[in-house]
CSV table of C-alpha atoms in Angstrom, one decimal:
chain,number,residue,atom,x,y,z
A,1,MET,CA,-16.8,-18.3,-1.5
A,2,SER,CA,-19.7,-20.6,-2.5
A,3,THR,CA,-18.9,-22.3,-5.6
A,4,ALA,CA,-22.7,-22.4,-6.2
A,5,SER,CA,-22.4,-18.5,-6.8
A,6,PHE,CA,-19.7,-18.4,-9.2
A,7,THR,CA,-19.9,-19.3,-13.0
A,8,SER,CA,-16.9,-20.4,-15.0
A,9,GLY,CA,-15.6,-17.9,-17.5
A,10,GLN,CA,-15.2,-14.9,-15.4
A,11,PRO,CA,-12.0,-13.9,-13.6
A,12,ALA,CA,-11.5,-15.7,-10.2
A,13,THR,CA,-7.7,-14.9,-9.3
A,14,ARG,CA,-8.7,-12.0,-7.4
A,15,THR,CA,-8.7,-12.3,-3.5
A,16,ASP,CA,-11.2,-10.7,-1.4
A,17,ALA,CA,-8.5,-8.2,-0.2
A,18,ASP,CA,-7.8,-7.6,-3.9
A,19,LEU,CA,-11.2,-6.6,-4.8
A,20,ILE,CA,-11.7,-4.5,-1.5
A,21,ALA,CA,-8.5,-2.2,-2.2
A,22,GLY,CA,-9.3,-1.9,-5.8
A,23,ASN,CA,-12.8,-0.9,-5.3
A,24,LYS,CA,-11.7,1.3,-2.6
A,25,ARG,CA,-9.3,3.1,-4.7
A,26,PHE,CA,-11.7,3.5,-7.7
A,27,TYR,CA,-14.6,4.7,-5.6
A,28,ASP,CA,-12.7,6.9,-3.1
A,29,ALA,CA,-11.5,8.9,-6.2
A,30,LEU,CA,-14.9,9.0,-8.1
A,31,TRP,CA,-16.7,10.1,-4.8
A,32,ALA,CA,-13.9,12.6,-4.0
A,33,ASP,CA,-14.8,14.8,-6.9
A,34,ALA,CA,-18.7,14.4,-7.0
A,35,HIS,CA,-21.6,15.9,-5.8
A,36,LEU,CA,-24.5,13.9,-4.0
A,37,CYS,CA,-27.6,13.0,-6.3
A,38,PRO,CA,-30.6,13.2,-4.6
A,39,PRO,CA,-32.5,9.9,-4.8
A,40,GLU,CA,-35.6,11.7,-6.4
A,41,ARG,CA,-33.6,12.1,-9.6
A,42,PHE,CA,-33.3,8.4,-10.3
A,43,ASN,CA,-35.8,6.4,-12.1
A,44,THR,CA,-36.1,4.0,-9.1
A,45,TRP,CA,-37.7,6.8,-7.1
A,46,PRO,CA,-41.3,5.9,-7.6
A,47,LEU,CA,-40.9,2.2,-6.4
A,48,VAL,CA,-38.5,3.5,-3.4
A,49,ALA,CA,-41.3,6.0,-2.5
A,50,GLU,CA,-43.9,3.4,-2.4
A,51,LEU,CA,-41.7,1.2,-0.4
A,52,ALA,CA,-40.2,3.7,2.1
A,53,ALA,CA,-43.7,5.2,3.1
A,54,ARG,CA,-44.4,1.9,4.9
A,55,THR,CA,-41.5,2.1,7.3
A,56,THR,CA,-38.7,4.4,8.9
A,57,ARG,CA,-36.4,1.3,9.4
A,58,ARG,CA,-34.5,1.4,6.4
A,59,LEU,CA,-31.0,0.3,5.1
A,60,GLU,CA,-29.0,1.1,2.1
A,61,VAL,CA,-25.6,-0.7,1.8
A,62,ALA,CA,-22.6,1.0,-0.3
A,63,PRO,CA,-24.7,4.0,-1.9
A,64,GLY,CA,-21.6,6.2,-2.6
A,65,LEU,CA,-23.1,9.6,-3.6
A,66,ARG,CA,-25.8,8.0,-5.5
A,67,PRO,CA,-28.3,7.0,-2.6
A,68,ARG,CA,-31.6,5.5,-3.7
A,69,LEU,CA,-33.2,5.7,-0.4
A,70,PRO,CA,-34.5,8.9,1.3
A,71,LEU,CA,-31.5,10.6,3.1
A,72,THR,CA,-34.0,11.0,6.2
A,73,ASP,CA,-34.7,7.9,8.4
A,74,THR,CA,-32.3,5.8,6.4
A,75,GLN,CA,-28.9,4.3,7.8
A,76,PHE,CA,-26.4,4.1,5.1
A,77,VAL,CA,-23.4,2.1,5.2
A,78,ASP,CA,-20.3,2.2,3.0
A,79,LEU,CA,-16.7,1.9,2.9
A,80,SER,CA,-15.7,5.0,1.3
A,81,ARG,CA,-15.0,7.8,3.7
A,82,PRO,CA,-15.3,10.5,0.9
A,83,ALA,CA,-18.9,9.3,0.3
A,84,LEU,CA,-19.6,8.9,4.0
A,85,ALA,CA,-18.4,12.4,4.8
A,86,GLU,CA,-20.6,14.0,1.9
A,87,LEU,CA,-23.5,11.9,3.0
A,88,ARG,CA,-23.4,13.0,6.6
A,89,ARG,CA,-22.8,16.6,5.5
A,90,HIS,CA,-26.4,16.5,4.2
A,91,GLY,CA,-27.8,14.8,7.2
A,92,ALA,CA,-27.6,11.3,6.5
A,93,ARG,CA,-26.9,8.6,9.3
A,94,VAL,CA,-24.0,6.6,8.2
A,95,ALA,CA,-21.5,3.9,9.2
A,96,ASN,CA,-18.3,2.8,7.8
A,97,ALA,CA,-18.5,-0.9,7.3
A,98,MET,CA,-18.8,-3.7,4.7
A,99,ILE,CA,-21.7,-5.6,3.3
A,100,GLY,CA,-20.0,-9.1,4.9
A,101,ALA,CA,-19.9,-7.4,8.5
A,102,LEU,CA,-23.0,-5.1,9.3
A,103,PRO,CA,-22.8,-3.4,12.7
A,104,PHE,CA,-26.5,-3.9,13.4
A,105,GLN,CA,-28.6,-6.2,15.4
A,106,ASP,CA,-30.8,-8.8,13.7
A,107,ALA,CA,-34.0,-7.9,12.2
A,108,SER,CA,-33.3,-4.2,12.4
A,109,PHE,CA,-34.9,-3.2,9.3
A,110,ASP,CA,-37.9,-3.5,7.3
A,111,PHE,CA,-36.4,-2.0,3.8
A,112,VAL,CA,-32.7,-3.0,2.7
A,113,CYS,CA,-31.3,-1.7,-0.4
A,114,ALA,CA,-28.2,-3.0,-2.2
A,115,PHE,CA,-27.7,-1.8,-5.7
A,116,ASP,CA,-24.7,-3.2,-7.6
A,117,ILE,CA,-22.9,-4.9,-4.6
A,118,LEU,CA,-23.1,-8.4,-4.8
A,119,GLU,CA,-21.2,-8.7,-7.8
A,120,HIS,CA,-18.2,-6.9,-6.2
A,121,VAL,CA,-17.6,-9.5,-3.2
A,122,VAL,CA,-16.2,-12.8,-3.4
A,123,ASP,CA,-18.2,-14.1,-0.5
A,124,ASP,CA,-21.8,-13.3,-2.0
A,125,GLU,CA,-23.2,-16.2,0.3
A,126,GLY,CA,-21.9,-14.2,3.5
A,127,ALA,CA,-23.0,-11.0,2.0
A,128,LEU,CA,-26.5,-12.0,1.5
A,129,GLY,CA,-26.3,-13.7,4.6
A,130,GLU,CA,-26.0,-10.4,6.6
A,131,LEU,CA,-28.5,-8.6,4.7
A,132,THR,CA,-31.1,-11.5,5.6
A,133,ARG,CA,-29.6,-11.3,9.3
A,134,VAL,CA,-30.4,-7.5,9.6
A,135,ALA,CA,-33.7,-7.8,7.7
A,136,ALA,CA,-36.9,-8.5,9.7
A,137,PRO,CA,-39.4,-11.1,8.5
A,138,GLY,CA,-41.6,-9.6,5.8
A,139,ALA,CA,-38.8,-7.2,4.9
A,140,SER,CA,-38.6,-5.7,1.5
A,141,LEU,CA,-35.0,-6.0,-0.3
A,142,LEU,CA,-34.1,-4.2,-3.5
A,143,LEU,CA,-31.3,-5.7,-5.4
A,144,SER,CA,-29.4,-5.1,-8.5
A,145,VAL,CA,-27.0,-7.2,-10.1
A,146,PRO,CA,-25.4,-8.0,-13.8
A,147,LEU,CA,-26.3,-11.0,-15.8
A,148,HIS,CA,-24.7,-13.4,-17.9
A,149,PRO,CA,-21.0,-14.5,-17.3
A,150,GLU,CA,-20.6,-14.6,-21.4
A,151,ALA,CA,-21.4,-10.8,-21.4
A,152,TRP,CA,-18.3,-10.2,-19.3
A,153,THR,CA,-16.2,-7.4,-20.5
A,154,ALA,CA,-13.0,-5.5,-19.5
A,155,PHE,CA,-15.3,-2.9,-18.0
A,156,ASP,CA,-16.6,-5.4,-15.4
A,157,ASP,CA,-13.0,-6.1,-14.5
A,158,PHE,CA,-11.9,-2.6,-14.3
A,159,VAL,CA,-14.9,-1.6,-12.1
A,160,GLY,CA,-14.1,-4.3,-9.6
A,161,HIS,CA,-16.6,-6.8,-10.4
A,162,TYR,CA,-16.0,-10.4,-9.3
A,163,ARG,CA,-19.0,-12.1,-11.2
A,164,ARG,CA,-22.1,-11.9,-13.3
A,165,TYR,CA,-24.8,-14.1,-12.5
A,166,GLU,CA,-26.8,-16.6,-14.6
A,167,PRO,CA,-30.6,-15.9,-13.9
A,168,GLU,CA,-31.3,-19.3,-12.1
A,169,THR,CA,-28.3,-18.7,-9.9
A,170,ILE,CA,-29.1,-15.5,-8.6
A,171,ARG,CA,-32.7,-16.8,-8.0
A,172,ALA,CA,-31.5,-19.9,-6.1
A,173,LEU,CA,-29.1,-17.6,-4.0
A,174,LEU,CA,-32.0,-15.4,-2.8
A,175,ALA,CA,-34.0,-18.8,-2.0
A,176,ARG,CA,-31.6,-20.0,0.0
A,177,HIS,CA,-31.4,-17.0,2.0
A,178,GLY,CA,-35.4,-16.7,2.4
A,179,PHE,CA,-36.1,-14.3,-0.3
A,180,THR,CA,-38.8,-14.6,-2.9
A,181,ILE,CA,-38.5,-12.4,-5.9
A,182,GLU,CA,-41.9,-10.5,-6.5
A,183,ARG,CA,-41.1,-8.3,-9.5
A,184,SER,CA,-38.2,-7.3,-11.5
A,185,ALA,CA,-37.1,-4.7,-14.2
A,186,VAL,CA,-34.4,-4.4,-16.7
A,187,TYR,CA,-31.7,-1.9,-15.1
A,188,GLY,CA,-28.4,-0.2,-15.5
A,189,MET,CA,-26.7,2.7,-17.4
A,190,GLN,CA,-23.7,0.8,-18.9
A,191,PRO,CA,-23.2,2.1,-22.5
A,192,LYS,CA,-23.8,-0.4,-25.0
A,193,SER,CA,-20.9,0.6,-27.4
A,194,SER,CA,-17.5,-1.5,-26.8
A,195,LYS,CA,-15.4,1.3,-28.4
A,196,LEU,CA,-17.0,4.1,-25.9
A,197,LEU,CA,-16.2,1.7,-23.0
A,198,ASP,CA,-12.7,1.2,-24.3
A,199,LEU,CA,-12.2,4.9,-24.6
A,200,GLY,CA,-13.5,5.4,-21.2
A,201,GLN,CA,-11.1,2.7,-19.5
A,202,TRP,CA,-8.3,4.4,-21.4
A,203,PHE,CA,-9.1,7.8,-20.1
A,204,LEU,CA,-9.6,6.3,-16.5
A,205,THR,CA,-6.2,4.6,-16.6
A,206,HIS,CA,-4.2,7.3,-18.2
A,207,GLN,CA,-5.9,10.5,-17.3
A,208,ARG,CA,-8.1,9.5,-14.2
A,209,THR,CA,-8.4,13.1,-12.9
A,210,ARG,CA,-9.7,14.2,-16.2
A,211,ALA,CA,-11.9,11.2,-16.5
A,212,MET,CA,-13.6,11.5,-13.3
A,213,TRP,CA,-14.3,15.3,-13.9
A,214,TRP,CA,-16.0,14.4,-17.0
A,215,TYR,CA,-17.8,11.5,-15.7
A,216,ASN,CA,-19.3,13.3,-12.7
A,217,ARG,CA,-20.1,16.6,-14.3
A,218,VAL,CA,-21.0,15.5,-18.1
A,219,PHE,CA,-21.8,11.8,-18.3
A,220,MET,CA,-23.6,10.9,-15.2
A,221,PRO,CA,-25.8,14.0,-15.4
A,222,LEU,CA,-26.7,13.2,-19.2
A,223,GLY,CA,-27.3,9.2,-18.3
A,224,MET,CA,-29.7,10.5,-15.4
A,225,ARG,CA,-31.6,12.7,-17.9
A,226,PHE,CA,-32.4,10.3,-20.3
A,227,GLN,CA,-33.2,7.3,-17.9
A,228,LYS,CA,-36.3,5.4,-19.0
A,229,PRO,CA,-39.0,4.6,-16.5
A,230,LEU,CA,-38.6,1.2,-15.0
A,231,ASP,CA,-40.9,-1.2,-16.5
A,232,PHE,CA,-41.7,-3.9,-13.8
A,233,LYS,CA,-42.9,-7.3,-14.7
A,234,PRO,CA,-44.0,-10.0,-12.1
A,235,GLY,CA,-41.4,-12.5,-10.8
A,236,PHE,CA,-38.0,-12.8,-12.7
A,237,ASP,CA,-37.8,-14.3,-16.3
A,238,PRO,CA,-35.4,-11.8,-18.3
A,239,ALA,CA,-35.6,-11.7,-21.6
A,240,PRO,CA,-32.2,-12.6,-23.6
A,241,GLY,CA,-29.8,-9.8,-23.8
A,242,VAL,CA,-30.7,-8.3,-20.5
A,243,ASP,CA,-27.5,-7.0,-19.0
A,244,GLU,CA,-28.6,-5.9,-15.4
A,245,VAL,CA,-31.8,-6.4,-13.4
A,246,LEU,CA,-33.4,-4.8,-10.4
A,247,LEU,CA,-35.1,-7.3,-8.3
A,248,VAL,CA,-37.8,-6.6,-5.8
A,249,CYS,CA,-37.9,-9.3,-3.3
A,250,ARG,CA,-39.7,-10.2,0.2
A,251,LYS,CA,-38.3,-11.8,3.1
A,252,ALA,CA,-40.2,-14.9,4.4
A,253,GLY,CA,-42.3,-14.1,7.3
A,254,THR,CA,-44.9,-11.7,8.4
């Protein structure tokens, strides 16, 4: 793991194997009882449609059953077999793999998407290195990450996060791998109420099946219904208190 990408104050005792196993348990259970949400229903769709129209060489890493890229002409990669089975059933092209070992040749894609992924892996340098390797020169990269280690909560730990990023840390990480941040927006659907988060975690811990049912059939649809349009700003200069950001990046080259 790169020490440059880790900030103190966050749990660092979990190994990569611990994170993989924990994430797989959590998301396999989540996706096993979920329906696929089409990408057109997310507030990312106007941006995605704009970028996707330029190429059919597209990759989305670990979408679960919430893909943001079009199902047609996009390669999807995920660790969760229930998610892959459902994506395949809807006609998507899928592969069972991890972000740190993508089974594709160099420069295979012009549009790469990785929402809420880097914070889940120990070796974020290696993970971003793989995204860089498979991205062609000039490729677009959509990346979302949580910000500010001091904002760490039990929710981060519960859903399998390894870190939150300081803005300068994620900016430097991307720069080391040849990516420039062109624009950014406040992103994410995490509830602001700590009491609501505590209640949700209690149900997920003690009544997981019931909690997953409510999340997939009630809270997720409500959250999607009340999504706000993304407000993109040039570059990346997040205001204080921003919990998560979506970054639109460009790989160096022509």
